[in-house]
Tab-separated table of C-alpha atoms in Angstrom:
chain	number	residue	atom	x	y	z
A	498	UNK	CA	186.906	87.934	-12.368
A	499	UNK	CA	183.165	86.794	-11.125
A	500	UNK	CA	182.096	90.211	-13.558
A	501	UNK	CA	184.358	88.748	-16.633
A	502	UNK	CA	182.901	85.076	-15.868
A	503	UNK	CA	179.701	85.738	-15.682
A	504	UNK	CA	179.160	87.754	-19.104
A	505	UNK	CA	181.851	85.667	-21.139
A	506	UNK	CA	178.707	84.853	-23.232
A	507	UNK	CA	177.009	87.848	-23.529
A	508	UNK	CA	176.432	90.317	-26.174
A	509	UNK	CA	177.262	94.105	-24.835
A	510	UNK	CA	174.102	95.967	-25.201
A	511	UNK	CA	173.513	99.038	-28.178
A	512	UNK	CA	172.811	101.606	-25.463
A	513	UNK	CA	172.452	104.248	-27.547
A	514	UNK	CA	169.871	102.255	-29.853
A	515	UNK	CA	167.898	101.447	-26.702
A	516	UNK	CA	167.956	104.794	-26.126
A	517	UNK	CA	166.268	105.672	-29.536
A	518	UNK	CA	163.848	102.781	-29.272
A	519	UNK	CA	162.796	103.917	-25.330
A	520	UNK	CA	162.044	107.914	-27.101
A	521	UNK	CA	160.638	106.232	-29.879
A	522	UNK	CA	158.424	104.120	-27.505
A	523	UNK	CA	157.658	107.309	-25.479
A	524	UNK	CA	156.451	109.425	-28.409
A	525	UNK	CA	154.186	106.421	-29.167
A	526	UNK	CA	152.973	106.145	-25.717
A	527	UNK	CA	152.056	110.091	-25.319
A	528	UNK	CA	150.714	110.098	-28.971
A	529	UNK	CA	148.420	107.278	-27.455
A	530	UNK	CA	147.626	108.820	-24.707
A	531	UNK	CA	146.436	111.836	-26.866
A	532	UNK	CA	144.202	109.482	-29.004
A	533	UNK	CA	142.814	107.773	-25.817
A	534	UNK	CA	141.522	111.548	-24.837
A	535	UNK	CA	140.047	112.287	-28.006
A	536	UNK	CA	138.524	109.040	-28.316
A	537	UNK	CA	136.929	109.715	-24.952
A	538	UNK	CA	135.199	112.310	-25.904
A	539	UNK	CA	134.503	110.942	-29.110
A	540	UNK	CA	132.542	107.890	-27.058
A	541	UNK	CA	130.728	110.918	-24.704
A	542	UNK	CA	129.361	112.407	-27.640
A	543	UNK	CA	128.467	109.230	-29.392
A	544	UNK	CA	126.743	108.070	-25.753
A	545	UNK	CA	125.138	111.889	-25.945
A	546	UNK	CA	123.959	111.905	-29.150
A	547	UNK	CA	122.873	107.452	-28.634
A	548	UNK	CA	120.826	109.067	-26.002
A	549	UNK	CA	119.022	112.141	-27.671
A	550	UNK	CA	118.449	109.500	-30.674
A	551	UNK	CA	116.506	107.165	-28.029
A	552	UNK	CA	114.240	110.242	-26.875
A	553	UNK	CA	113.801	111.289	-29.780
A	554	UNK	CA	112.785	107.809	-31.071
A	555	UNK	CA	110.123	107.396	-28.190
A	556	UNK	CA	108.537	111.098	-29.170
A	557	UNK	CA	108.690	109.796	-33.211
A	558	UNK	CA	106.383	106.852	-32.147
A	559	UNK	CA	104.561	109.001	-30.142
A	560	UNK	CA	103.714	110.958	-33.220
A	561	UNK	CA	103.392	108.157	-35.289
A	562	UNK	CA	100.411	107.262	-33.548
A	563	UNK	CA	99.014	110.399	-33.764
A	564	UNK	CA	100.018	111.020	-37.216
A	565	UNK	CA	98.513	107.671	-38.420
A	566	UNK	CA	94.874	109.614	-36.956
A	567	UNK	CA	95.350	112.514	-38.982
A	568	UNK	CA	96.329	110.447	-41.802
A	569	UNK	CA	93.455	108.115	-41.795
A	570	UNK	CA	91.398	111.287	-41.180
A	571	UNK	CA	92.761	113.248	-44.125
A	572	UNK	CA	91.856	109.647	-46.516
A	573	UNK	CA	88.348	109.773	-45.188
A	574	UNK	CA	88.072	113.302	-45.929
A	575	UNK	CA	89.892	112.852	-49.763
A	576	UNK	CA	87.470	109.579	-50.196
A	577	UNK	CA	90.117	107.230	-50.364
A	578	UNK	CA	89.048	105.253	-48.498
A	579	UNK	CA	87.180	101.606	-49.034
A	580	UNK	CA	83.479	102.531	-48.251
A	581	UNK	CA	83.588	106.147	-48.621
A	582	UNK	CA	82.901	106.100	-52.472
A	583	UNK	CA	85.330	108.235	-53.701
A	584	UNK	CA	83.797	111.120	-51.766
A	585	UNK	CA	85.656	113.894	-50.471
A	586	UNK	CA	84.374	115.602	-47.582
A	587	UNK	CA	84.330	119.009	-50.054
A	588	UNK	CA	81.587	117.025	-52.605
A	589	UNK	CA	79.988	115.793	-49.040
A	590	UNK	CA	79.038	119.344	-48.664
A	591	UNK	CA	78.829	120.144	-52.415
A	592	UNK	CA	76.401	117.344	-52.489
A	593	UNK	CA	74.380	118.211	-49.613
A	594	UNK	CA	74.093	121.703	-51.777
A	595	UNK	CA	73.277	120.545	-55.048
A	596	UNK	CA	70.060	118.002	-53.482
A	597	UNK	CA	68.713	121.140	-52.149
A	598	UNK	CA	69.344	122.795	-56.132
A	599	UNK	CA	67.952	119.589	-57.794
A	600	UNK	CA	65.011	119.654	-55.405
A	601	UNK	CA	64.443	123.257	-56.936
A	602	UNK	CA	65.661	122.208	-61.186
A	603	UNK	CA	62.659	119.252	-60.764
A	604	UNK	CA	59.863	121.745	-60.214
A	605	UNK	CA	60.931	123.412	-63.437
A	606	UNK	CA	61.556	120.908	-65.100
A	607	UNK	CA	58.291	118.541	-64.517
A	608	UNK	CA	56.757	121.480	-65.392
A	609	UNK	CA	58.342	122.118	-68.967
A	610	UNK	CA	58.848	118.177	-70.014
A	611	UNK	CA	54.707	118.069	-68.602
A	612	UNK	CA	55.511	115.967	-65.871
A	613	UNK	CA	58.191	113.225	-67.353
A	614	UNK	CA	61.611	114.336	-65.813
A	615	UNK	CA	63.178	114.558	-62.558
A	616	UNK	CA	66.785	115.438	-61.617
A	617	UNK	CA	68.779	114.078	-58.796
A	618	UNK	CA	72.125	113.505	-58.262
A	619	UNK	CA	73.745	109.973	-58.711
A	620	UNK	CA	74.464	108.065	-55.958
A	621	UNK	CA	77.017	106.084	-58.159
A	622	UNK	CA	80.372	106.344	-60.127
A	623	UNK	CA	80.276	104.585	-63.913
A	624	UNK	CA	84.441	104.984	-63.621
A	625	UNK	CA	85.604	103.504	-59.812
A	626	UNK	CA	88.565	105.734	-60.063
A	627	UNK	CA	86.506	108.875	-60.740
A	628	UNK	CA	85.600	111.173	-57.712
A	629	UNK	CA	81.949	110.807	-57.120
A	630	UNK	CA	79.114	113.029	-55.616
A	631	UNK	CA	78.016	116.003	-58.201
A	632	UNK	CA	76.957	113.552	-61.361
A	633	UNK	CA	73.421	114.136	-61.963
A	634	UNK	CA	71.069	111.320	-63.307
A	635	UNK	CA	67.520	112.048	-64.477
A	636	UNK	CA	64.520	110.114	-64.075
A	637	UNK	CA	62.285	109.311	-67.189
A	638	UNK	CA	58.580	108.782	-65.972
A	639	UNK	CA	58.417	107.085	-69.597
A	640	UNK	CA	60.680	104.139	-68.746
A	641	UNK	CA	60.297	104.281	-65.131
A	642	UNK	CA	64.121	103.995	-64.782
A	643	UNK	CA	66.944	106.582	-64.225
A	644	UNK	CA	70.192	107.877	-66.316
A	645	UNK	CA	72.473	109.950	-67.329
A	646	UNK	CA	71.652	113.327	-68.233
A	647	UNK	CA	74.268	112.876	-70.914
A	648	UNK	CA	71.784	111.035	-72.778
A	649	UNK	CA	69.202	113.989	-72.941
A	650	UNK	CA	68.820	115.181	-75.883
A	651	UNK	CA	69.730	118.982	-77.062
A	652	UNK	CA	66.367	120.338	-76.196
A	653	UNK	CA	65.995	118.192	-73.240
A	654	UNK	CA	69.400	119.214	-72.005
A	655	UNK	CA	68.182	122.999	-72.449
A	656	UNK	CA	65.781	122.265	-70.463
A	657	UNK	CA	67.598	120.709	-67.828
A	658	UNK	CA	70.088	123.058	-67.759
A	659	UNK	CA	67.850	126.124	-67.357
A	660	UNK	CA	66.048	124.394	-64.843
A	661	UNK	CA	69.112	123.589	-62.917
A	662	UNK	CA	69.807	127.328	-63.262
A	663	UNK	CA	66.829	128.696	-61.687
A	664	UNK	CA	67.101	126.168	-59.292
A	665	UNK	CA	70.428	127.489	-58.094
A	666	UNK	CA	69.233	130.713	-58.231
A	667	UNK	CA	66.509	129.554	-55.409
A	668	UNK	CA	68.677	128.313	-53.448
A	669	UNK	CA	71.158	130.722	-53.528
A	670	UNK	CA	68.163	133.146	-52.184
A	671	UNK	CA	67.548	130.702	-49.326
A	672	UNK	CA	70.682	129.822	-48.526
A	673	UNK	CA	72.314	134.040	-48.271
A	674	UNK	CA	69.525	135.570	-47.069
A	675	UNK	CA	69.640	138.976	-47.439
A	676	UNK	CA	71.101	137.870	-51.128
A	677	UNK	CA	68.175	138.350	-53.949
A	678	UNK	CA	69.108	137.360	-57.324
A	679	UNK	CA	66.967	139.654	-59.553
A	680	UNK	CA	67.878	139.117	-63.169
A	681	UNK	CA	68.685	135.975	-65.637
A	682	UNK	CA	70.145	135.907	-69.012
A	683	UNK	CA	69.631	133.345	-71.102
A	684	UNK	CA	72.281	132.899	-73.884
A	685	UNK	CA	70.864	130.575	-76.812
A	686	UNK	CA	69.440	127.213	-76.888
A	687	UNK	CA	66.020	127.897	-77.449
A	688	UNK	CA	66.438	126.865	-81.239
A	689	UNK	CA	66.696	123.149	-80.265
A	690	UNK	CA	63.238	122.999	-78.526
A	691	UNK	CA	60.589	122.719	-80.692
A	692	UNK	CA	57.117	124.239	-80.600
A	693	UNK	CA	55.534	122.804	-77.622
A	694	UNK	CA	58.518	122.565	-75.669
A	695	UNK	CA	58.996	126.387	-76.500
A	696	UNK	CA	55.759	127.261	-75.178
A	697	UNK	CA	56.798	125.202	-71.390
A	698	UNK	CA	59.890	127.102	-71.646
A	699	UNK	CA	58.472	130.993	-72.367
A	700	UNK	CA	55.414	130.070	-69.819
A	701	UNK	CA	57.784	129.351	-67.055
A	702	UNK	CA	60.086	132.352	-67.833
A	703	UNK	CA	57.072	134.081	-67.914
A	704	UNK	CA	56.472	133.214	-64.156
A	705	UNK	CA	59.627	134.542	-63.418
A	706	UNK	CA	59.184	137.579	-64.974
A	707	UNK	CA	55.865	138.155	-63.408
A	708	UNK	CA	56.917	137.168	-59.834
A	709	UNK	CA	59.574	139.919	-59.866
A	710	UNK	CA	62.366	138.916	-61.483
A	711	UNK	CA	64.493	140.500	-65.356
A	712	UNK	CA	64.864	137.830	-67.437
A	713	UNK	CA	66.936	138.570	-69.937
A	714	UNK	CA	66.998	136.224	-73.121
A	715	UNK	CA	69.348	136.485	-76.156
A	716	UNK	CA	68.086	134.365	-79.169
A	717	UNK	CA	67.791	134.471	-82.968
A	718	UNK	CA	64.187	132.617	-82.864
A	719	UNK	CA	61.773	134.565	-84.412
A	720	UNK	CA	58.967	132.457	-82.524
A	721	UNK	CA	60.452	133.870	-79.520
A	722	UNK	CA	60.828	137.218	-80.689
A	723	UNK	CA	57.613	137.204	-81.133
A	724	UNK	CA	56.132	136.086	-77.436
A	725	UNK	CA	58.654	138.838	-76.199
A	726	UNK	CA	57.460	142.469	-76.363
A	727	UNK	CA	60.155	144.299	-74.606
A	728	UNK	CA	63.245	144.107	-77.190
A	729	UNK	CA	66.340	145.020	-78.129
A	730	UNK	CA	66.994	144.069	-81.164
A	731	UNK	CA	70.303	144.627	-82.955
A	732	UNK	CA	70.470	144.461	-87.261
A	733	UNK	CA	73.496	144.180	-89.244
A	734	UNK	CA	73.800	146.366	-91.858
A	735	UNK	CA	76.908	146.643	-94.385
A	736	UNK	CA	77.138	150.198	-93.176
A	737	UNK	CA	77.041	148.739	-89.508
A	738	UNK	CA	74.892	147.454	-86.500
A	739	UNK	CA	72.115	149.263	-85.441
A	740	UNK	CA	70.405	148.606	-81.764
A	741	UNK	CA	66.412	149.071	-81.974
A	742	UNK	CA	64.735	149.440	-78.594
């Protein structure tokens, strides 16, 4: 009677659908559970992988550092940077070179312009962007002032260019050693000097040629031909060339 009394009111429980909902509840749990381990690991690697990032972080900055030297070194050497002039440490050298070859081109050349130009190499870019250290300027006794040697003219550009080229060929000598540099050939250019400035040109080749040294010259200029008495001289024919020693 107390049983019936007290659960009048009451709904009788689905038992069976509890039963569902506690297995249903249970497969949850145990597919949490499952998660929960995965997870965990999940979080160790993460925490692993946090901590190699941190190390490897600290040796990155380390390197940084370091890498902002080399970098800073490698502008200097490039010339890129403010004061260096566009300069790379490879014209440095070139540069240091070609003094020691204009040094050599201005005793020719003094000598064959009687005594009005000198070469030297510019200390100055005309384009700020353009690498700098092997433009060559020349200095005009006539005007007392330096430029260009692109505004030599054709003969005087001969002239400076064969000068430069026994100048090289001085310092070459110098520089190797055992290293002789015997012969020259000239290829052309003596038509754009004219009489005078012929005669500085032969005399000095002359010198060569007397101090040891082939100097080979190929021309069309009869006054040269002339001034020359070891030939070979080649004639076009219809039938042919002939060579004439």
């Amino acid at each position: 009677k107390r049983a019936k009394s007290l659960t009048k009111d009451k709904k009788r429980p689905d038992l069976h659908k509890i039963s569902e909902n506690l297995s249903a509840a249970q497969q949850e749990k145990d597919a949490a559970l499952k998660a929960q381990s995965g997870n965990q690991k999940d979080t160790k690697r993460l925490k692993d992988d946090h901590e190699r990032i941190q190390e490897l972080s600290k040796k990155i900055e380390k390197q940084g550092g370091e890498l902002s030297v080399f970098k800073k070194l490698e502008q200097v050497a490039k010339g890129n940077l403010p004061g260096t002039e566009n300069l790379s440490l490879q014209r440095y050298v070139l540069a240091g070179f070609l003094d020691d070859v204009t040094a050599a081109a201005t005793y020719r050349l003094r000598k064959m312009s009687k005594g009005r130009y000198q070469l030297h190499r510019s200390l100055t870019t005309q384009n700020k962007r353009a690498t700098a250290g092997l433009d060559l300027d020349v200095l005009d006794d006539f005007t007392g002032e330096s430029r260009t040697v692109k505004t030599l003219s054709g003969g005087e550009m001969f002239l400076a260019s064969l000068s430069l080229a026994l100048g090289l060929s001085d310092v070459v000598q110098s520089y190797a050693g055992g290293v002789h540099l015997d012969s020259l050939f000239i290829d052309e250019g003596f038509g754009s000097l004219d009489s005078a400035t012929l005669d500085d040109a032969i005399e000095t080749l002359m010198e060569l040629n007397q101090g040891g040294r082939m100097v080979g010259v190929i021309s069309h200029v009869n006054e040269l031909k002339e001034r020359i008495d070891k030939k070979i001289e080649v004639k076009c024919t219809p039938n042919g060339s002939t060579v004439v020693f």
